[in-house]
């Protein structure tokens, strides 16, 4: 056995070790000589491209256009919005020299782009006719994190950031919620990673925002992953960067802004939602290879025979699915199975000499669904015809599993700190409880349990009966909150 074939650390034993091994084994990322910076390898990048493609379609279908803004932000710009700079300054990278000379004004490498986008877009907005302005940028950002983990926290990461301007607070609020819903449906339908959505507390909102909404997904180790956020920025940035315009009545007014983003962190979510002890499991919609065909031969004569059939099956199947024939003669079939399992390919088709003579193939789904589990021998034409439905069923099955797991690990009616602490210190999960709205109670909750308030959940996620009292102080609850230990 080569070191490559050492089995993964089981999830039950050490989830964190399992995660670090799997992202490398599946060739999603690699380490680099730059501390805290990862390389997205071609297979990992291909998953990101599929995510990107779908999200981009969704943004455009809701009226947004892409643009690209500078990587650098003059330091004085970042300082214009007080809360924003306070929130981001500790983790910025700053360029002080260029072309061998000290710069007159240092340039901050963007940690997010509000402070460069609004001074520029302010010029694009003169009158109410220029509104709403709906822009998205696909970019990299840099945040100087001290402790890093592939996808979840790295110095540089890829993301998209939407930035919009509106004539009224209501419109900005509608936009922030529209995007929250867009993210939720992407995570449900494409990632099979159903999040809880809701409002962030004042203490946990985006630096400079009026309100932050978030998608919080529950990973297999029962920790929460903040997977996407959408902010109503109010007029904070408009005032800081003079984004004003002439209203229909000829008066001057500041615009109302939103910003929102999801990043390559979603890949970490995908791994931790679906992977098992054999490796990655990819939802078919985001699998760069949906079907891998592994031809099996022991002689040159068999080789050309099975490769011919493999090519024919691929030819038909590739009209409806992303198919790859693994014809490498440097690896035996067992090693290939092992590799594609680790990479999470949803369906494997094996074609050996015996299959060829019987005009059949062996179909092996990566995991069980209503179509069955384990090896299934089928006539070639039938196998080809049923693959698209099989992929749909696998996609649905992953969603069903993830939602069932979330429900099984959600605790409602928790009314005292002892129970909250016990759950968090034990198996973890989403704990629904009451909160008085006090900042002291929020921080006490975190100190006692390492859990944080993830969100005030949206209506569809709330308990049937609203909690009456705050889990910390026992005072009257003003909101139900979801607590969890988070990444
Ligand atoms: Zn309280």
Tab-separated table of C-alpha atoms and ligand atoms in Angstrom:
chain	number	residue	atom	x	y	z
A	1	UNK	CA	0.000	0.000	0.000
A	2	UNK	CA	1.331	3.417	-0.852
A	3	UNK	CA	0.875	6.221	1.663
A	4	UNK	CA	-1.940	7.445	-0.604
A	5	UNK	CA	-3.955	4.382	0.157
A	6	UNK	CA	-3.776	4.671	3.905
A	7	UNK	CA	-7.385	4.756	5.042
A	8	UNK	CA	-8.851	8.019	6.215
A	9	UNK	CA	-9.192	8.742	9.913
A	10	UNK	CA	-12.848	7.858	10.663
A	11	UNK	CA	-15.129	10.851	11.277
A	12	UNK	CA	-16.189	9.490	14.671
A	13	UNK	CA	-12.622	9.320	15.840
A	14	UNK	CA	-11.416	12.775	14.816
A	15	UNK	CA	-13.616	14.846	12.541
A	16	UNK	CA	-11.043	17.561	12.139
A	17	UNK	CA	-8.293	15.128	11.094
A	18	UNK	CA	-10.747	13.438	8.715
A	19	UNK	CA	-11.510	16.813	7.132
A	20	UNK	CA	-7.851	17.765	6.707
A	21	UNK	CA	-7.099	14.402	5.109
A	22	UNK	CA	-10.099	14.299	2.805
A	23	UNK	CA	-9.583	17.723	1.228
A	24	UNK	CA	-6.132	16.569	0.179
A	25	UNK	CA	-6.994	12.973	-0.685
A	26	UNK	CA	-9.771	14.164	-2.983
A	27	UNK	CA	-7.312	16.606	-4.558
A	28	UNK	CA	-9.414	19.654	-3.743
A	29	UNK	CA	-6.582	21.655	-2.199
A	30	UNK	CA	-2.907	21.508	-1.515
A	31	UNK	CA	-0.657	23.356	0.865
A	32	UNK	CA	1.596	26.135	-0.439
A	33	UNK	CA	4.836	27.788	0.722
A	34	UNK	CA	2.710	30.788	1.734
A	35	UNK	CA	1.452	30.508	5.309
A	36	UNK	CA	-2.331	30.292	5.447
A	37	UNK	CA	-2.782	30.285	1.672
A	38	UNK	CA	-4.050	27.165	-0.084
A	39	UNK	CA	-3.971	26.155	-3.703
A	40	UNK	CA	-7.276	25.129	-5.219
A	41	UNK	CA	-6.310	22.127	-7.340
A	42	UNK	CA	-8.054	21.491	-10.678
A	43	UNK	CA	-10.617	19.057	-9.221
A	44	UNK	CA	-11.515	21.453	-6.389
A	45	UNK	CA	-11.574	24.395	-8.749
A	46	UNK	CA	-13.923	22.512	-11.094
A	47	UNK	CA	-16.459	22.219	-8.248
A	48	UNK	CA	-16.097	25.938	-7.541
A	49	UNK	CA	-16.679	26.678	-11.243
A	50	UNK	CA	-19.934	24.719	-11.170
A	51	UNK	CA	-21.065	26.643	-8.089
A	52	UNK	CA	-20.000	29.888	-9.672
A	53	UNK	CA	-21.805	29.162	-12.921
A	54	UNK	CA	-25.110	28.427	-11.199
A	55	UNK	CA	-24.908	31.377	-8.803
A	56	UNK	CA	-23.967	33.690	-11.654
A	57	UNK	CA	-27.065	32.592	-13.579
A	58	UNK	CA	-29.175	33.240	-10.499
A	59	UNK	CA	-27.703	36.718	-9.967
A	60	UNK	CA	-28.277	37.650	-13.585
A	61	UNK	CA	-31.817	36.283	-13.537
A	62	UNK	CA	-32.524	38.706	-10.676
A	63	UNK	CA	-31.162	41.708	-12.577
A	64	UNK	CA	-27.546	41.933	-11.413
A	65	UNK	CA	-24.559	42.685	-13.646
A	66	UNK	CA	-20.934	41.740	-13.084
A	67	UNK	CA	-18.128	44.289	-12.836
A	68	UNK	CA	-14.583	44.290	-11.510
A	69	UNK	CA	-13.013	46.791	-9.104
A	70	UNK	CA	-9.403	47.316	-7.898
A	71	UNK	CA	-7.673	44.912	-5.539
A	72	UNK	CA	-6.199	47.856	-3.577
A	73	UNK	CA	-7.991	50.327	-1.357
A	74	UNK	CA	-6.286	53.595	-0.327
A	75	UNK	CA	-5.976	53.380	3.463
A	76	UNK	CA	-7.854	56.642	4.002
A	77	UNK	CA	-10.882	55.216	2.161
A	78	UNK	CA	-11.162	52.259	4.508
A	79	UNK	CA	-11.099	54.671	7.435
A	80	UNK	CA	-14.150	56.606	6.293
A	81	UNK	CA	-16.736	54.266	7.784
A	82	UNK	CA	-15.828	54.017	11.469
A	83	UNK	CA	-17.376	50.646	12.333
A	84	UNK	CA	-16.177	49.147	9.079
A	85	UNK	CA	-12.522	50.024	9.684
A	86	UNK	CA	-12.727	48.942	13.304
A	87	UNK	CA	-14.072	45.578	12.197
A	88	UNK	CA	-11.590	44.929	9.433
A	89	UNK	CA	-8.367	46.776	10.364
A	90	UNK	CA	-6.994	43.986	12.581
A	91	UNK	CA	-6.990	41.574	9.662
A	92	UNK	CA	-5.863	43.688	6.730
A	93	UNK	CA	-2.706	43.295	4.661
A	94	UNK	CA	-1.197	46.661	3.756
A	95	UNK	CA	1.115	47.501	0.858
A	96	UNK	CA	3.607	50.188	1.843
A	97	UNK	CA	6.094	49.931	-1.024
A	98	UNK	CA	5.713	49.774	-4.793
A	99	UNK	CA	8.354	49.824	-7.500
A	100	UNK	CA	11.036	50.018	-4.836
A	101	UNK	CA	9.683	53.215	-3.302
A	102	UNK	CA	7.657	53.912	-0.222
A	103	UNK	CA	4.105	54.837	-1.181
A	104	UNK	CA	2.733	58.240	-0.227
A	105	UNK	CA	-0.402	56.515	0.975
A	106	UNK	CA	-0.414	52.835	1.954
A	107	UNK	CA	-2.793	50.574	0.016
A	108	UNK	CA	-4.920	48.004	1.775
A	109	UNK	CA	-5.477	44.706	-0.021
A	110	UNK	CA	-9.289	44.430	-0.039
A	111	UNK	CA	-10.772	42.389	2.813
A	112	UNK	CA	-14.149	43.258	1.202
A	113	UNK	CA	-14.809	46.005	-1.329
A	114	UNK	CA	-17.379	48.473	0.029
A	115	UNK	CA	-14.676	51.098	0.629
A	116	UNK	CA	-13.447	51.072	-2.967
A	117	UNK	CA	-16.706	50.314	-4.754
A	118	UNK	CA	-18.824	53.109	-3.260
A	119	UNK	CA	-16.425	55.992	-3.975
A	120	UNK	CA	-16.403	54.784	-7.589
A	121	UNK	CA	-20.081	53.951	-8.012
A	122	UNK	CA	-21.013	57.250	-6.356
A	123	UNK	CA	-20.190	58.843	-9.733
A	124	UNK	CA	-22.515	56.464	-11.548
A	125	UNK	CA	-25.506	57.547	-9.505
A	126	UNK	CA	-26.738	61.043	-10.241
A	127	UNK	CA	-30.510	60.781	-10.249
A	128	UNK	CA	-33.323	58.479	-9.203
A	129	UNK	CA	-33.242	57.134	-12.776
A	130	UNK	CA	-29.894	55.471	-12.013
A	131	UNK	CA	-31.467	53.375	-9.267
A	132	UNK	CA	-31.518	50.592	-8.366
A	133	UNK	CA	-27.891	49.844	-9.187
A	134	UNK	CA	-27.279	46.107	-8.962
A	135	UNK	CA	-23.662	44.985	-9.287
A	136	UNK	CA	-21.787	41.793	-8.477
A	137	UNK	CA	-18.059	41.125	-8.462
A	138	UNK	CA	-16.270	37.750	-8.603
A	139	UNK	CA	-12.964	38.309	-6.854
A	140	UNK	CA	-10.365	37.292	-4.305
A	141	UNK	CA	-10.044	38.985	-0.915
A	142	UNK	CA	-7.414	38.872	1.807
A	143	UNK	CA	-7.996	38.648	5.550
A	144	UNK	CA	-4.948	38.114	7.747
A	145	UNK	CA	-6.183	35.175	9.806
A	146	UNK	CA	-3.961	33.717	12.475
A	147	UNK	CA	-5.401	30.209	12.509
A	148	UNK	CA	-6.248	28.856	9.105
A	149	UNK	CA	-7.976	25.765	7.697
A	150	UNK	CA	-8.517	24.837	4.045
A	151	UNK	CA	-11.684	26.519	2.685
A	152	UNK	CA	-12.965	27.498	6.136
A	153	UNK	CA	-10.436	30.172	7.010
A	154	UNK	CA	-7.567	31.144	4.744
A	155	UNK	CA	-5.632	34.366	4.217
A	156	UNK	CA	-6.820	34.677	0.643
A	157	UNK	CA	-10.077	33.273	-0.656
A	158	UNK	CA	-12.345	33.508	-3.668
A	159	UNK	CA	-15.868	34.817	-3.425
A	160	UNK	CA	-18.522	36.919	-4.996
A	161	UNK	CA	-19.646	40.177	-3.471
A	162	UNK	CA	-22.852	41.855	-4.489
A	163	UNK	CA	-23.216	45.599	-4.005
A	164	UNK	CA	-26.488	47.384	-4.643
A	165	UNK	CA	-27.949	50.862	-4.216
A	166	UNK	CA	-31.645	51.659	-3.778
A	167	UNK	CA	-33.909	54.655	-3.388
A	168	UNK	CA	-35.569	53.471	-0.194
A	169	UNK	CA	-34.937	51.450	2.912
A	170	UNK	CA	-37.754	49.067	1.961
A	171	UNK	CA	-36.151	48.310	-1.392
A	172	UNK	CA	-32.761	47.671	0.218
A	173	UNK	CA	-34.408	45.382	2.753
A	174	UNK	CA	-36.247	43.506	-0.030
A	175	UNK	CA	-32.972	43.064	-1.896
A	176	UNK	CA	-31.121	41.769	1.177
A	177	UNK	CA	-33.908	39.242	1.765
A	178	UNK	CA	-34.161	38.299	-1.930
A	179	UNK	CA	-30.480	37.350	-1.908
A	180	UNK	CA	-30.794	35.468	1.379
A	181	UNK	CA	-33.529	33.405	-0.273
A	182	UNK	CA	-31.419	32.971	-3.425
A	183	UNK	CA	-28.538	31.627	-1.316
A	184	UNK	CA	-30.886	29.352	0.609
A	185	UNK	CA	-32.329	27.835	-2.558
A	186	UNK	CA	-28.846	27.335	-4.025
A	187	UNK	CA	-27.729	25.559	-0.855
A	188	UNK	CA	-30.889	23.429	-0.762
A	189	UNK	CA	-31.188	22.544	-4.443
A	190	UNK	CA	-27.577	22.436	-5.601
A	191	UNK	CA	-25.480	21.725	-2.537
A	192	UNK	CA	-28.085	19.558	-0.746
A	193	UNK	CA	-26.951	21.462	2.349
A	194	UNK	CA	-30.140	22.887	3.882
A	195	UNK	CA	-29.357	25.923	6.025
A	196	UNK	CA	-31.387	27.728	8.656
A	197	UNK	CA	-31.798	31.360	7.714
A	198	UNK	CA	-32.245	34.325	9.982
A	199	UNK	CA	-31.018	37.592	11.407
A	200	UNK	CA	-27.624	38.072	13.075
A	201	UNK	CA	-27.481	39.787	16.462
A	202	UNK	CA	-26.129	43.351	16.756
A	203	UNK	CA	-22.885	41.966	18.149
A	204	UNK	CA	-22.379	39.590	15.252
A	205	UNK	CA	-23.484	41.663	12.257
A	206	UNK	CA	-21.189	42.826	9.430
A	207	UNK	CA	-19.008	45.780	10.413
A	208	UNK	CA	-20.911	48.847	9.220
A	209	UNK	CA	-24.227	47.132	8.464
A	210	UNK	CA	-27.686	47.967	9.724
A	211	UNK	CA	-28.740	44.316	9.638
A	212	UNK	CA	-27.049	41.072	8.594
A	213	UNK	CA	-28.917	37.970	7.477
A	214	UNK	CA	-27.203	34.614	7.376
A	215	UNK	CA	-27.477	31.032	6.160
A	216	UNK	CA	-26.292	28.647	8.879
A	217	UNK	CA	-25.770	25.006	7.943
A	218	UNK	CA	-25.171	22.141	10.365
A	219	UNK	CA	-22.089	20.042	9.626
A	220	UNK	CA	-21.776	16.332	10.449
A	221	UNK	CA	-19.886	17.110	13.654
A	222	UNK	CA	-22.873	19.228	14.706
A	223	UNK	CA	-21.059	22.509	14.425
A	224	UNK	CA	-22.601	25.370	12.492
A	225	UNK	CA	-21.087	26.815	9.348
A	226	UNK	CA	-21.956	30.383	8.415
A	227	UNK	CA	-22.318	29.720	4.715
A	228	UNK	CA	-23.507	32.995	3.231
A	229	UNK	CA	-24.480	36.456	4.442
A	230	UNK	CA	-26.597	39.298	3.094
A	231	UNK	CA	-26.415	42.772	4.615
A	232	UNK	CA	-28.741	45.736	4.644
A	233	UNK	CA	-26.141	48.505	5.000
A	234	UNK	CA	-28.676	51.256	5.550
A	235	UNK	CA	-27.148	54.614	4.608
A	236	UNK	CA	-23.876	54.158	6.522
A	237	UNK	CA	-21.709	53.724	3.457
A	238	UNK	CA	-23.694	56.212	1.369
A	239	UNK	CA	-22.983	58.891	3.983
A	240	UNK	CA	-19.334	57.888	4.359
A	241	UNK	CA	-18.709	57.996	0.599
A	242	UNK	CA	-21.219	60.666	-0.471
A	243	UNK	CA	-23.393	58.421	-2.556
A	244	UNK	CA	-26.273	60.825	-3.029
A	245	UNK	CA	-28.645	61.542	-5.889
A	246	UNK	CA	-31.443	63.800	-7.034
A	247	UNK	CA	-34.862	62.408	-6.164
A	248	UNK	CA	-37.975	62.657	-8.354
A	249	UNK	CA	-38.902	65.762	-6.375
A	250	UNK	CA	-35.550	67.363	-7.165
A	251	UNK	CA	-34.171	66.928	-3.683
A	252	UNK	CA	-30.898	65.350	-2.601
A	253	UNK	CA	-30.917	62.044	-0.777
A	254	UNK	CA	-28.495	59.323	0.188
A	255	UNK	CA	-28.995	55.872	-1.337
A	256	UNK	CA	-29.671	52.725	0.692
A	257	UNK	CA	-27.146	49.935	0.165
A	258	UNK	CA	-26.819	46.200	0.459
A	259	UNK	CA	-23.880	43.853	0.135
A	260	UNK	CA	-23.807	40.065	0.161
A	261	UNK	CA	-21.411	37.218	-0.438
A	262	UNK	CA	-20.612	33.545	-0.546
A	263	UNK	CA	-17.115	32.156	-0.883
A	264	UNK	CA	-15.022	29.049	-1.463
A	265	UNK	CA	-15.958	28.299	2.161
A	266	UNK	CA	-18.966	26.594	0.563
A	267	UNK	CA	-16.614	23.840	-0.592
A	268	UNK	CA	-15.723	23.149	3.037
A	269	UNK	CA	-19.441	22.984	3.765
A	270	UNK	CA	-19.964	20.502	0.959
A	271	UNK	CA	-17.205	18.247	2.316
A	272	UNK	CA	-18.429	18.377	5.920
A	273	UNK	CA	-22.094	17.904	5.007
A	274	UNK	CA	-21.800	14.826	2.817
A	275	UNK	CA	-18.405	13.126	3.083
A	276	UNK	CA	-18.033	9.682	4.669
A	277	UNK	CA	-15.181	7.499	5.879
A	278	UNK	CA	-14.344	6.487	2.295
A	279	UNK	CA	-13.979	10.094	1.171
A	280	UNK	CA	-15.886	12.874	-0.468
A	281	UNK	CA	-19.507	12.561	-1.606
A	282	UNK	CA	-20.590	15.115	-4.181
A	283	UNK	CA	-24.164	16.079	-5.010
A	284	UNK	CA	-24.510	15.231	-8.725
A	285	UNK	CA	-25.310	18.833	-9.681
A	286	UNK	CA	-21.917	19.971	-8.394
A	287	UNK	CA	-19.877	16.926	-9.405
A	288	UNK	CA	-17.305	17.745	-12.123
A	289	UNK	CA	-17.521	14.051	-13.042
A	290	UNK	CA	-20.982	12.581	-12.480
A	291	UNK	CA	-20.255	9.161	-13.960
A	292	UNK	CA	-16.855	7.531	-14.153
A	293	UNK	CA	-16.453	4.527	-16.412
A	294	UNK	CA	-13.760	2.080	-15.330
A	295	UNK	CA	-12.896	-0.463	-18.022
A	296	UNK	CA	-11.396	-3.732	-16.738
A	297	UNK	CA	-8.995	-5.859	-18.734
A	298	UNK	CA	-6.215	-8.408	-18.265
A	299	UNK	CA	-4.889	-8.652	-21.843
A	300	UNK	CA	-4.312	-6.239	-24.732
A	301	UNK	CA	-7.061	-7.899	-26.711
A	302	UNK	CA	-9.549	-7.404	-23.868
A	303	UNK	CA	-8.298	-3.880	-23.456
A	304	UNK	CA	-9.287	-2.743	-26.929
A	305	UNK	CA	-12.613	-4.552	-26.620
A	306	UNK	CA	-13.664	-2.978	-23.293
A	307	UNK	CA	-12.346	0.449	-24.280
A	308	UNK	CA	-14.461	0.355	-27.404
A	309	UNK	CA	-17.595	-0.330	-25.353
A	310	UNK	CA	-16.589	2.255	-22.740
A	311	UNK	CA	-16.227	4.840	-25.509
A	312	UNK	CA	-19.629	3.939	-26.896
A	313	UNK	CA	-21.352	4.202	-23.500
A	314	UNK	CA	-19.651	7.541	-22.867
A	315	UNK	CA	-20.703	8.793	-26.299
A	316	UNK	CA	-24.367	8.270	-25.507
A	317	UNK	CA	-24.248	9.236	-21.847
A	318	UNK	CA	-22.328	12.482	-22.239
A	319	UNK	CA	-25.338	14.123	-23.840
A	320	UNK	CA	-26.987	14.028	-20.433
A	321	UNK	CA	-24.206	13.798	-17.883
A	322	UNK	CA	-20.560	14.680	-17.233
A	323	UNK	CA	-18.762	11.412	-17.985
A	324	UNK	CA	-15.139	10.365	-17.741
A	325	UNK	CA	-13.503	7.126	-18.929
A	326	UNK	CA	-10.584	6.154	-16.700
A	327	UNK	CA	-8.414	4.330	-19.241
A	328	UNK	CA	-5.116	4.719	-17.360
A	329	UNK	CA	-3.044	1.560	-17.645
A	330	UNK	CA	-0.803	2.546	-14.752
A	331	UNK	CA	-3.395	1.695	-12.105
A	332	UNK	CA	-5.342	-1.487	-11.452
A	333	UNK	CA	-9.162	-1.291	-11.273
A	334	UNK	CA	-9.216	-1.586	-7.470
A	335	UNK	CA	-6.974	1.465	-7.105
A	336	UNK	CA	-9.190	3.381	-9.534
A	337	UNK	CA	-12.360	2.512	-7.592
A	338	UNK	CA	-10.675	3.688	-4.449
A	339	UNK	CA	-9.610	6.978	-6.004
A	340	UNK	CA	-12.994	7.845	-7.498
A	341	UNK	CA	-14.733	6.936	-4.279
A	342	UNK	CA	-12.427	9.316	-2.398
A	343	UNK	CA	-13.252	11.996	-4.963
A	344	UNK	CA	-16.974	11.517	-4.425
A	345	UNK	CA	-18.032	10.702	-7.997
A	346	UNK	CA	-21.773	9.844	-7.713
A	347	UNK	CA	-21.870	6.859	-10.093
A	348	UNK	CA	-19.253	4.366	-11.293
A	349	UNK	CA	-19.781	2.060	-14.275
A	350	UNK	CA	-17.541	-0.985	-14.552
A	351	UNK	CA	-17.122	-2.716	-17.889
A	352	UNK	CA	-15.166	-6.000	-18.038
A	353	UNK	CA	-14.768	-8.643	-20.754
A	354	UNK	CA	-17.646	-10.707	-19.358
A	355	UNK	CA	-19.912	-7.644	-19.403
A	356	UNK	CA	-18.984	-6.984	-23.022
A	357	UNK	CA	-19.981	-10.484	-24.145
A	358	UNK	CA	-23.299	-10.201	-22.303
A	359	UNK	CA	-23.935	-6.586	-23.394
A	360	UNK	CA	-24.235	-5.545	-19.781
A	361	UNK	CA	-22.467	-3.162	-17.419
A	362	UNK	CA	-22.057	-2.975	-13.660
A	363	UNK	CA	-23.408	0.213	-12.070
A	364	UNK	CA	-22.187	1.234	-8.607
A	365	UNK	CA	-23.657	4.329	-6.946
A	366	UNK	CA	-21.382	6.086	-4.433
A	367	UNK	CA	-24.133	5.721	-1.830
A	368	UNK	CA	-27.601	4.186	-1.635
A	369	UNK	CA	-30.822	5.806	-2.826
A	370	UNK	CA	-34.232	4.551	-3.927
A	371	UNK	CA	-32.505	3.065	-6.984
A	372	UNK	CA	-30.567	0.701	-4.735
A	373	UNK	CA	-27.252	0.305	-3.047
A	374	UNK	CA	-24.062	-1.523	-4.043
A	375	UNK	CA	-23.330	-3.173	-7.366
A	376	UNK	CA	-26.115	-3.523	-9.903
A	377	UNK	CA	-25.647	-5.451	-13.135
A	378	UNK	CA	-27.805	-4.043	-15.920
A	379	UNK	CA	-28.173	-4.396	-19.675
A	380	UNK	CA	-26.060	-1.655	-21.300
A	381	UNK	CA	-28.946	0.244	-22.881
A	382	UNK	CA	-31.026	0.144	-19.703
A	383	UNK	CA	-28.132	1.371	-17.614
A	384	UNK	CA	-27.608	4.309	-19.944
A	385	UNK	CA	-31.293	5.187	-19.956
A	386	UNK	CA	-31.618	5.193	-16.181
A	387	UNK	CA	-28.500	7.217	-15.300
A	388	UNK	CA	-30.107	10.692	-15.447
A	389	UNK	CA	-32.917	9.597	-13.134
A	390	UNK	CA	-30.405	7.937	-10.874
A	391	UNK	CA	-28.415	11.179	-10.584
A	392	UNK	CA	-31.598	13.076	-9.708
A	393	UNK	CA	-32.444	10.535	-7.043
A	394	UNK	CA	-28.953	10.711	-5.567
A	395	UNK	CA	-29.195	14.504	-5.423
A	396	UNK	CA	-32.540	14.254	-3.620
A	397	UNK	CA	-31.281	11.567	-1.285
A	398	UNK	CA	-28.365	13.728	-0.132
A	399	UNK	CA	-30.736	16.589	0.624
A	400	UNK	CA	-33.094	14.258	2.489
A	401	UNK	CA	-30.234	12.869	4.567
A	402	UNK	CA	-28.846	16.296	5.431
A	403	UNK	CA	-32.245	17.665	6.412
A	404	UNK	CA	-33.045	14.605	8.515
A	405	UNK	CA	-29.693	14.949	10.260
A	406	UNK	CA	-30.321	18.637	10.934
A	407	UNK	CA	-33.723	17.864	12.423
A	408	UNK	CA	-32.359	15.022	14.540
A	409	UNK	CA	-29.699	17.349	15.941
A	410	UNK	CA	-31.925	20.341	16.623
A	411	UNK	CA	-33.046	20.805	20.227
A	412	UNK	CA	-36.126	22.860	20.972
A	413	UNK	CA	-37.677	24.032	24.221
A	414	UNK	CA	-34.314	24.413	25.938
A	415	UNK	CA	-34.999	26.765	28.844
A	416	UNK	CA	-31.966	26.547	31.120
A	417	UNK	CA	-28.223	27.003	30.796
A	418	UNK	CA	-27.410	23.555	32.223
A	419	UNK	CA	-29.207	21.842	29.358
A	420	UNK	CA	-27.686	24.206	26.795
A	421	UNK	CA	-24.199	23.541	28.176
A	422	UNK	CA	-24.819	19.822	28.291
A	423	UNK	CA	-25.864	19.675	24.634
A	424	UNK	CA	-23.006	21.839	23.411
A	425	UNK	CA	-20.395	20.004	25.506
A	426	UNK	CA	-21.898	16.709	24.352
A	427	UNK	CA	-22.822	15.927	20.780
A	428	UNK	CA	-23.603	19.530	19.816
A	429	UNK	CA	-26.249	20.698	17.375
A	430	UNK	CA	-28.657	23.576	16.899
A	431	UNK	CA	-30.167	24.638	20.208
A	432	UNK	CA	-33.335	26.745	20.003
A	433	UNK	CA	-33.854	28.871	23.060
A	434	UNK	CA	-35.099	32.211	24.380
A	435	UNK	CA	-33.072	35.425	24.603
A	436	UNK	CA	-33.884	38.777	26.185
A	437	UNK	CA	-31.903	40.701	23.580
A	438	UNK	CA	-29.241	41.762	26.116
A	439	UNK	CA	-25.610	41.848	25.018
A	440	UNK	CA	-24.464	40.666	28.446
A	441	UNK	CA	-26.612	37.566	28.172
A	442	UNK	CA	-25.267	36.921	24.673
A	443	UNK	CA	-21.643	37.052	25.827
A	444	UNK	CA	-22.380	35.032	28.946
A	445	UNK	CA	-23.886	32.348	26.760
A	446	UNK	CA	-20.670	32.211	24.729
A	447	UNK	CA	-18.402	32.178	27.757
A	448	UNK	CA	-20.294	29.393	29.439
A	449	UNK	CA	-20.612	27.119	26.433
A	450	UNK	CA	-18.343	28.171	23.501
A	451	UNK	CA	-21.602	28.274	21.561
A	452	UNK	CA	-22.725	31.478	19.913
A	453	UNK	CA	-26.080	32.804	18.846
A	454	UNK	CA	-26.074	31.939	15.164
A	455	UNK	CA	-29.288	33.704	14.179
A	456	UNK	CA	-32.729	34.800	15.200
A	457	UNK	CA	-34.362	32.251	12.895
A	458	UNK	CA	-36.777	33.160	10.119
A	459	UNK	CA	-40.379	32.228	10.731
A	460	UNK	CA	-40.336	28.859	8.965
A	461	UNK	CA	-37.579	27.626	11.283
A	462	UNK	CA	-39.061	28.893	14.544
A	463	UNK	CA	-40.585	26.636	17.169
A	464	UNK	CA	-44.364	26.352	17.293
A	465	UNK	CA	-44.385	28.070	20.630
A	466	UNK	CA	-42.142	31.063	21.178
A	467	UNK	CA	-39.883	30.734	24.234
A	468	UNK	CA	-41.039	32.816	27.163
A	469	UNK	CA	-37.825	33.513	29.014
A	470	UNK	CA	-34.151	34.260	28.367
A	471	UNK	CA	-32.033	31.158	28.873
A	472	UNK	CA	-29.374	33.193	30.705
A	473	UNK	CA	-31.113	35.756	32.935
A	474	UNK	CA	-34.615	34.314	33.035
A	475	UNK	CA	-36.047	37.679	31.987
A	476	UNK	CA	-38.675	38.008	29.305
A	477	UNK	CA	-37.553	36.607	25.933
A	478	UNK	CA	-37.769	39.037	23.040
A	479	UNK	CA	-36.688	36.476	20.467
A	480	UNK	CA	-36.074	32.833	19.853
A	481	UNK	CA	-32.438	32.232	18.898
A	482	UNK	CA	-30.464	29.334	17.465
A	483	UNK	CA	-27.245	28.600	19.348
A	484	UNK	CA	-24.456	26.350	18.215
A	485	UNK	CA	-20.741	25.947	18.291
A	486	UNK	CA	-19.549	27.367	14.989
A	487	UNK	CA	-16.661	27.196	12.553
B	1	LIG	ZN1	-31.155	37.700	29.262
